[in-house]
Short mmCIF file of C-alpha atoms and ligand atoms in Angstrom, two decimals:
data_model
loop_
_atom_site.label_atom_id
_atom_site.label_comp_id
_atom_site.label_asym_id
_atom_site.label_seq_id
_atom_site.Cartn_x
_atom_site.Cartn_y
_atom_site.Cartn_z
CA MET A 7 -104.94 -62.60 -125.84
CA ASN A 8 -103.69 -66.19 -126.27
CA PRO A 9 -102.58 -68.08 -123.10
CA LEU A 10 -98.65 -68.18 -123.18
CA PRO A 11 -96.89 -71.57 -122.50
CA GLY A 12 -95.65 -71.81 -118.73
CA THR A 13 -92.08 -71.71 -119.69
CA TRP A 14 -92.61 -68.31 -121.49
CA GLN A 15 -94.43 -66.67 -118.51
CA ASP A 16 -91.77 -67.93 -116.32
CA ALA A 17 -89.19 -66.54 -118.39
CA LEU A 18 -90.70 -63.23 -118.66
CA ALA A 19 -91.32 -63.21 -114.62
CA HIS A 20 -87.46 -63.97 -114.34
CA ARG A 21 -86.64 -61.12 -116.57
CA ARG A 22 -89.05 -58.87 -114.73
CA ARG A 23 -86.96 -59.48 -111.59
CA HIS A 24 -83.60 -58.15 -113.17
CA PHE A 25 -84.71 -55.74 -115.70
CA ASP A 26 -87.30 -52.76 -116.08
CA LEU A 27 -89.57 -54.09 -118.89
CA GLN A 28 -91.57 -50.97 -118.27
CA ASP A 29 -88.70 -48.98 -119.95
CA PRO A 30 -89.82 -48.50 -123.48
CA ASP A 31 -86.43 -48.59 -124.92
CA ILE A 32 -84.84 -51.46 -122.96
CA CYS A 33 -82.86 -54.12 -124.81
CA VAL A 34 -83.16 -57.54 -123.13
CA ARG A 35 -83.25 -61.33 -124.06
CA LEU A 36 -86.67 -62.61 -123.13
CA LEU A 37 -86.41 -66.28 -124.31
CA HIS A 38 -82.77 -67.84 -124.19
CA ALA A 39 -82.86 -71.63 -123.73
CA GLU A 40 -86.30 -71.87 -122.07
CA ASP A 41 -87.90 -72.91 -125.50
CA LEU A 42 -85.54 -74.83 -127.68
CA SER A 43 -87.63 -73.86 -130.94
CA LEU A 44 -86.67 -70.39 -130.69
CA ARG A 45 -85.13 -67.29 -128.88
CA CYS A 46 -86.52 -63.87 -128.44
CA ASP A 47 -84.90 -60.55 -127.77
CA ARG A 48 -86.67 -57.29 -127.06
CA PHE A 49 -85.20 -54.13 -128.66
CA GLY A 50 -87.44 -51.09 -127.29
CA SER A 51 -90.85 -51.40 -128.92
CA VAL A 52 -89.97 -54.50 -130.77
CA CYS A 53 -89.65 -58.14 -130.01
CA TRP A 54 -87.46 -60.04 -132.35
CA PHE A 55 -88.11 -63.91 -132.46
CA TYR A 56 -85.11 -66.05 -133.89
CA GLU A 57 -87.13 -69.27 -135.02
CA TYR A 58 -85.22 -72.41 -135.42
CA ALA A 59 -87.89 -73.58 -138.09
CA SER A 60 -87.99 -74.47 -141.84
CA GLY A 61 -91.47 -72.80 -142.67
CA ALA A 62 -93.31 -69.57 -141.59
CA PRO A 63 -95.17 -69.51 -138.52
CA ALA A 64 -98.73 -70.63 -138.68
CA GLU A 65 -101.58 -68.32 -137.52
CA ALA A 66 -101.84 -69.81 -133.99
CA ARG A 67 -98.02 -69.19 -133.51
CA GLN A 68 -98.29 -65.49 -134.84
CA LEU A 69 -100.95 -64.82 -132.07
CA LEU A 70 -98.76 -66.37 -129.41
CA TYR A 71 -95.96 -63.86 -130.73
CA GLU A 72 -98.56 -60.97 -130.48
CA SER A 73 -99.58 -62.01 -126.96
CA PHE A 74 -95.90 -62.64 -125.64
CA THR A 75 -94.88 -59.17 -127.29
CA ARG A 76 -97.56 -57.27 -125.41
CA ALA A 77 -96.85 -59.26 -122.16
CA ALA A 78 -93.23 -58.16 -122.37
CA GLY A 79 -94.19 -54.36 -122.76
CA ALA A 80 -93.44 -54.20 -126.51
CA HIS A 81 -95.69 -53.29 -129.43
CA HIS A 82 -94.46 -54.97 -132.54
CA TRP A 83 -92.70 -58.26 -133.60
CA HIS A 84 -90.64 -59.74 -136.35
CA ALA A 85 -90.09 -63.37 -136.61
CA HIS A 86 -86.85 -64.54 -138.41
CA GLY A 87 -86.98 -68.17 -139.46
CA MET A 88 -83.44 -69.72 -139.54
CA HIS A 89 -83.45 -73.14 -141.50
CA ASP A 90 -80.57 -75.32 -140.58
CA ARG A 91 -80.29 -73.38 -137.18
CA GLY A 92 -79.04 -70.34 -139.05
CA ARG A 93 -75.90 -72.03 -140.44
CA ASP A 94 -76.74 -71.02 -143.96
CA PRO A 95 -77.90 -67.32 -143.58
CA GLN A 96 -79.41 -67.33 -147.19
CA LEU A 97 -82.04 -70.11 -145.95
CA GLY A 98 -84.80 -68.35 -144.09
CA HIS A 99 -88.14 -66.73 -143.90
CA HIS A 100 -89.31 -63.40 -142.23
CA THR A 101 -92.72 -62.57 -140.70
CA GLU A 102 -93.81 -59.52 -138.93
CA SER A 103 -96.73 -58.15 -137.18
CA PRO A 104 -98.99 -55.56 -139.00
CA GLY A 105 -97.26 -52.08 -138.89
CA ALA A 106 -93.95 -53.34 -137.38
CA PRO A 107 -91.26 -50.69 -138.08
CA ARG A 108 -88.45 -51.53 -140.74
CA SER A 109 -85.91 -49.53 -138.63
CA TRP A 110 -86.12 -48.19 -135.00
CA HIS A 111 -84.09 -47.31 -132.20
CA ALA A 112 -83.42 -48.86 -128.75
CA THR A 113 -81.23 -48.41 -125.76
CA GLU A 114 -78.40 -50.48 -124.12
CA ASN A 115 -76.02 -49.11 -121.34
CA HIS A 116 -77.50 -45.60 -122.02
CA GLN A 117 -76.27 -45.63 -125.76
CA LEU A 118 -78.67 -45.56 -128.58
CA PHE A 119 -78.53 -48.18 -131.46
CA GLU A 120 -80.38 -48.24 -134.80
CA LEU A 121 -82.16 -51.71 -135.45
CA ARG A 122 -83.10 -52.78 -138.91
CA ALA A 123 -85.34 -55.49 -140.10
CA ALA A 124 -84.11 -56.13 -143.48
CA SER A 125 -80.57 -57.11 -142.26
CA GLY A 126 -80.50 -60.88 -141.76
CA GLN A 127 -80.80 -62.92 -138.84
CA SER A 128 -80.12 -60.35 -136.36
CA PRO A 129 -81.52 -56.70 -136.29
CA GLY A 130 -78.09 -55.31 -135.57
CA LEU A 131 -77.02 -55.90 -132.13
CA PHE A 132 -76.02 -59.10 -130.05
CA LEU A 133 -77.34 -58.81 -126.73
CA ASP A 134 -75.33 -61.36 -124.92
CA GLN A 135 -72.38 -58.94 -125.43
CA ARG A 136 -73.90 -56.27 -123.37
CA ASP A 137 -71.74 -56.69 -120.25
CA ASN A 138 -68.69 -57.11 -122.38
CA ARG A 139 -69.50 -53.79 -124.02
CA ALA A 140 -70.00 -52.00 -120.52
CA TRP A 141 -66.63 -53.62 -119.70
CA VAL A 142 -65.17 -51.92 -122.79
CA ARG A 143 -66.72 -48.54 -121.75
CA GLN A 144 -65.23 -48.93 -118.47
CA HIS A 145 -61.77 -49.44 -119.76
CA ALA A 146 -61.69 -46.99 -122.64
CA ALA A 147 -60.83 -43.53 -121.09
CA GLY A 148 -57.68 -42.12 -122.89
CA ALA A 149 -57.07 -45.17 -124.87
CA ARG A 150 -56.55 -46.07 -128.40
CA ILE A 151 -58.93 -48.81 -129.31
CA LEU A 152 -59.11 -51.18 -132.17
CA ASN A 153 -62.46 -52.89 -132.89
CA LEU A 154 -62.02 -56.02 -135.26
CA PHE A 155 -64.88 -57.52 -136.83
CA ALA A 156 -66.94 -54.35 -135.98
CA TYR A 157 -70.33 -55.22 -137.54
CA THR A 158 -72.64 -52.54 -136.57
CA GLY A 159 -69.89 -50.77 -134.35
CA SER A 160 -71.48 -51.30 -130.96
CA PHE A 161 -68.12 -52.11 -129.24
CA GLY A 162 -66.61 -48.99 -130.72
CA VAL A 163 -69.70 -46.86 -129.65
CA ALA A 164 -69.18 -48.11 -126.10
CA ALA A 165 -65.33 -47.29 -126.18
CA LEU A 166 -66.05 -43.64 -127.78
CA ALA A 167 -68.72 -43.38 -125.07
CA GLY A 168 -66.20 -44.36 -122.37
CA GLY A 169 -63.79 -41.68 -123.55
CA ALA A 170 -61.47 -43.36 -125.85
CA LEU A 171 -59.01 -41.11 -127.74
CA GLU A 172 -59.19 -42.85 -130.81
CA VAL A 173 -61.26 -45.73 -132.13
CA VAL A 174 -60.65 -47.83 -135.40
CA GLN A 175 -63.69 -49.76 -136.45
CA VAL A 176 -62.59 -52.82 -139.07
CA ASP A 177 -65.12 -54.81 -140.93
CA VAL A 178 -64.97 -56.40 -144.53
CA SER A 179 -68.47 -55.06 -145.12
CA PRO A 180 -68.93 -51.35 -146.05
CA PRO A 181 -72.58 -51.28 -145.36
CA TYR A 182 -72.03 -52.42 -141.77
CA LEU A 183 -69.36 -49.65 -141.41
CA ASP A 184 -71.97 -47.19 -142.68
CA TRP A 185 -74.30 -48.54 -140.04
CA ALA A 186 -71.70 -48.11 -137.50
CA ARG A 187 -71.31 -44.56 -138.56
CA VAL A 188 -74.82 -44.08 -137.86
CA ASN A 189 -74.80 -45.64 -134.45
CA ALA A 190 -71.89 -43.28 -133.54
CA ALA A 191 -74.00 -40.21 -134.88
CA LEU A 192 -77.12 -41.38 -132.93
CA ASN A 193 -74.90 -40.79 -129.59
CA GLY A 194 -73.36 -37.50 -130.67
CA LEU A 195 -69.97 -39.16 -130.68
CA SER A 196 -67.33 -37.18 -132.50
CA SER A 197 -66.37 -38.74 -135.99
CA ALA A 198 -62.96 -37.00 -135.56
CA ARG A 199 -62.03 -39.83 -133.04
CA VAL A 200 -63.07 -42.67 -135.39
CA GLU A 201 -61.46 -44.30 -138.34
CA TYR A 202 -63.56 -46.82 -140.36
CA SER A 203 -61.55 -49.51 -142.47
CA ALA A 204 -63.28 -51.97 -144.85
CA VAL A 205 -60.70 -54.49 -144.89
CA ASP A 206 -59.82 -58.10 -143.77
CA ALA A 207 -59.01 -58.09 -139.98
CA ARG A 208 -55.86 -60.06 -140.51
CA LEU A 209 -54.67 -57.65 -143.09
CA LEU A 210 -55.30 -54.71 -140.91
CA VAL A 211 -53.56 -56.18 -138.01
CA ALA A 212 -50.52 -57.13 -140.14
CA GLY A 213 -50.46 -53.59 -141.64
CA CYS A 214 -50.40 -51.94 -138.10
CA HIS A 215 -47.54 -54.29 -137.19
CA LYS A 216 -45.52 -53.12 -140.18
CA LYS A 217 -46.24 -49.45 -139.72
CA GLY A 218 -45.55 -49.79 -135.77
CA ARG A 219 -48.99 -48.71 -135.00
CA ARG A 220 -49.95 -49.61 -131.37
CA PHE A 221 -53.31 -49.81 -129.29
CA ASP A 222 -54.17 -49.76 -125.58
CA GLY A 223 -57.19 -52.11 -126.31
CA ILE A 224 -58.38 -54.47 -129.06
CA ILE A 225 -61.77 -56.29 -129.35
CA CYS A 226 -61.43 -59.52 -131.35
CA ASP A 227 -64.97 -60.98 -131.63
CA PRO A 228 -64.84 -62.88 -134.88
CA PRO A 229 -67.70 -64.89 -136.52
CA SER A 230 -67.06 -68.77 -136.33
CA PHE A 231 -66.76 -68.79 -139.98
CA GLY A 232 -66.20 -65.63 -142.34
CA ARG A 233 -64.98 -64.99 -145.73
CA GLY A 234 -62.06 -62.68 -146.17
CA ARG A 235 -62.14 -60.02 -148.87
CA GLY A 236 -59.69 -58.44 -151.37
CA ARG A 237 -56.01 -59.44 -150.92
CA ASN A 238 -57.05 -61.81 -148.17
CA ASN A 239 -60.04 -63.66 -149.36
CA ARG A 240 -59.07 -66.75 -147.29
CA VAL A 241 -61.97 -67.95 -145.12
CA PHE A 242 -61.56 -67.13 -141.33
CA ARG A 243 -62.35 -70.23 -139.26
CA VAL A 244 -62.13 -69.71 -135.54
CA GLU A 245 -60.92 -73.06 -134.54
CA ARG A 246 -57.99 -72.69 -137.15
CA ASP A 247 -57.36 -68.87 -137.07
CA LEU A 248 -58.20 -67.44 -133.81
CA ALA A 249 -55.00 -68.21 -132.03
CA GLU A 250 -52.87 -66.78 -134.98
CA LEU A 251 -54.90 -63.62 -134.94
CA VAL A 252 -54.80 -62.99 -131.26
CA HIS A 253 -51.09 -63.63 -131.45
CA GLU A 254 -50.73 -61.07 -133.96
CA CYS A 255 -52.87 -58.57 -131.91
CA ARG A 256 -50.67 -59.11 -129.01
CA ALA A 257 -47.75 -57.66 -131.10
CA ILE A 258 -49.71 -54.29 -131.73
CA LEU A 259 -50.63 -53.81 -128.12
CA GLU A 260 -48.97 -51.20 -125.84
CA PRO A 261 -47.47 -52.33 -122.63
CA GLY A 262 -50.34 -52.93 -120.16
CA GLY A 263 -52.85 -53.32 -123.11
CA TRP A 264 -55.51 -55.88 -123.51
CA VAL A 265 -57.50 -57.93 -125.97
CA LEU A 266 -60.97 -58.65 -125.35
CA VAL A 267 -61.38 -62.06 -127.21
CA SER A 268 -64.82 -63.65 -127.65
CA CYS A 269 -66.43 -66.17 -130.12
CA ASN A 270 -69.66 -68.30 -130.29
CA PHE A 271 -68.00 -71.34 -131.79
CA GLU A 272 -70.19 -74.32 -130.69
CA GLY A 273 -67.16 -76.65 -130.71
CA TRP A 274 -65.43 -75.24 -127.91
CA SER A 275 -66.30 -74.91 -124.25
CA GLN A 276 -65.30 -71.69 -122.18
CA ALA A 277 -62.42 -73.72 -120.94
CA ARG A 278 -61.08 -75.05 -124.31
CA PHE A 279 -61.41 -71.35 -125.50
CA GLU A 280 -59.40 -69.96 -122.59
CA ALA A 281 -56.73 -72.84 -123.20
CA VAL A 282 -56.47 -71.44 -126.86
CA VAL A 283 -56.07 -67.87 -125.61
CA ARG A 284 -53.81 -68.80 -122.92
CA GLY A 285 -51.42 -70.68 -125.29
CA ILE A 286 -50.72 -67.18 -126.84
CA GLY A 287 -48.89 -65.76 -123.68
CA GLY A 288 -49.80 -62.87 -121.54
CA THR A 289 -52.24 -62.85 -118.47
CA ILE A 290 -55.69 -64.18 -118.59
CA GLU A 291 -58.50 -62.33 -116.91
CA SER A 292 -62.22 -63.20 -116.93
CA ALA A 293 -64.42 -61.03 -119.09
CA PRO A 294 -67.97 -60.29 -117.83
CA GLY A 295 -69.50 -62.53 -120.54
CA ALA A 296 -73.15 -63.21 -121.32
CA GLY A 297 -75.57 -61.51 -118.89
CA GLN A 298 -78.43 -62.97 -116.83
CA ASP A 299 -80.84 -62.88 -119.67
CA CYS A 300 -78.66 -64.88 -121.97
CA ARG A 301 -77.93 -67.71 -119.54
CA ALA A 302 -79.86 -70.71 -118.53
CA ALA A 303 -79.14 -73.20 -115.78
CA GLY A 304 -77.45 -76.33 -117.09
CA VAL A 305 -76.86 -74.81 -120.42
CA PRO A 306 -73.27 -73.55 -121.03
CA PRO A 307 -73.48 -70.06 -122.64
CA LEU A 308 -72.57 -69.93 -126.27
CA LEU A 309 -70.67 -66.86 -125.87
CA LYS A 310 -67.05 -67.54 -124.70
CA SER A 311 -64.86 -64.54 -123.64
CA CYS A 312 -61.86 -63.47 -121.69
CA VAL A 313 -59.33 -60.58 -121.51
CA LEU A 314 -55.63 -61.17 -122.63
CA ARG A 315 -53.67 -58.65 -120.93
CA LEU A 316 -49.90 -57.83 -121.88
CA THR A 317 -48.13 -57.55 -118.44
C1 SAM B 30 -70.16 -62.16 -135.45
S1 SAM B 30 -70.23 -60.49 -136.36
C2 SAM B 30 -69.20 -59.66 -135.09
C3 SAM B 30 -69.83 -59.02 -134.11
C4 SAM B 30 -69.42 -57.87 -133.58
N1 SAM B 30 -68.19 -58.02 -132.92
C5 SAM B 30 -70.35 -57.21 -132.55
O1 SAM B 30 -69.85 -56.73 -131.60
O2 SAM B 30 -71.58 -57.00 -132.82
C6 SAM B 30 -69.20 -60.74 -137.77
C7 SAM B 30 -68.62 -59.62 -138.58
O3 SAM B 30 -67.33 -59.87 -138.87
C8 SAM B 30 -67.38 -59.44 -140.01
N2 SAM B 30 -66.27 -60.17 -140.84
C9 SAM B 30 -66.33 -61.48 -141.32
N3 SAM B 30 -65.18 -61.77 -141.77
C10 SAM B 30 -64.41 -60.84 -141.51
C11 SAM B 30 -62.80 -60.55 -141.73
N4 SAM B 30 -62.15 -61.58 -142.28
N5 SAM B 30 -62.43 -59.34 -141.48
C12 SAM B 30 -63.21 -58.35 -140.94
N6 SAM B 30 -64.50 -58.52 -140.65
C13 SAM B 30 -65.10 -59.74 -140.95
C14 SAM B 30 -68.63 -59.48 -140.80
O4 SAM B 30 -68.68 -58.54 -141.85
C15 SAM B 30 -69.68 -59.22 -139.64
O5 SAM B 30 -69.93 -57.79 -139.54
#
């Protein structure tokens, strides 16, 4: 076993105080901002290293990943290198431990998720949203929920598990929606309560408005930058388009309904983000936001979130 850097050992000790690393299926961030050259998430039996580097890891580095993986209670690792800090998803490299699975399952908030190694920078679940997903689960009973920018459908799965009457999962990418179907089925959640829509989020919301379709809860967690599709192939930029989209979401809410808004846009602080959402009108409530494992003293969390409620 290679000796681990002190900061990595401290990070593990901190996680052990708050999370059960003996749980073979646990999902937890193991390295957040403790080491500025990378992050590491554990998804059950696999540690996933997000490297901010332009070359594949040297052998000594790989041995370090192996030691850290074992010390964290996992068995395999994947290292996904992001050149340019991930701004260009096409630029990158991927390394893995011998025998590491290409797809596997892990548990978050008692729900199972499928993780996949060949899907880009992330294996399919953003752990900084764990507490926000738990919030959605708590607020979903009997509700009609719209999950915009659904990706692998994790917020929709949380809503279904919380007893939502109906969930609409929206993403421009059909393969991600297929993955969302797999995640719902893995949890035995009835497909009769879910609708999948491979369309631009702005078009979907405008269509609901036109048809008078209403929701009790909407999750709006867009990428900082995303390409539209079909009739709306206009690029989505958080700093330019978020306020307008949330404003339109507000128009398709039932009285007392909520929009959980979040983003990872580096150019905004939480205060600036909240000011943008507050400008839309309605009441602002705090959302749980990033959990213990995705925060570091003195480093503002990248994830910004809040709840807009229609009173
Ligand atoms: C940051 S992820 C969203 C994460 C997701 N909310 C979650 O809980 O894991 C971005 C997702 O938005 C989708 N997307 C990007 N632009 C879109 C658009 N204009 N309309 C709908 N989906 C879009 C992408 O395909 C991708 O799956």
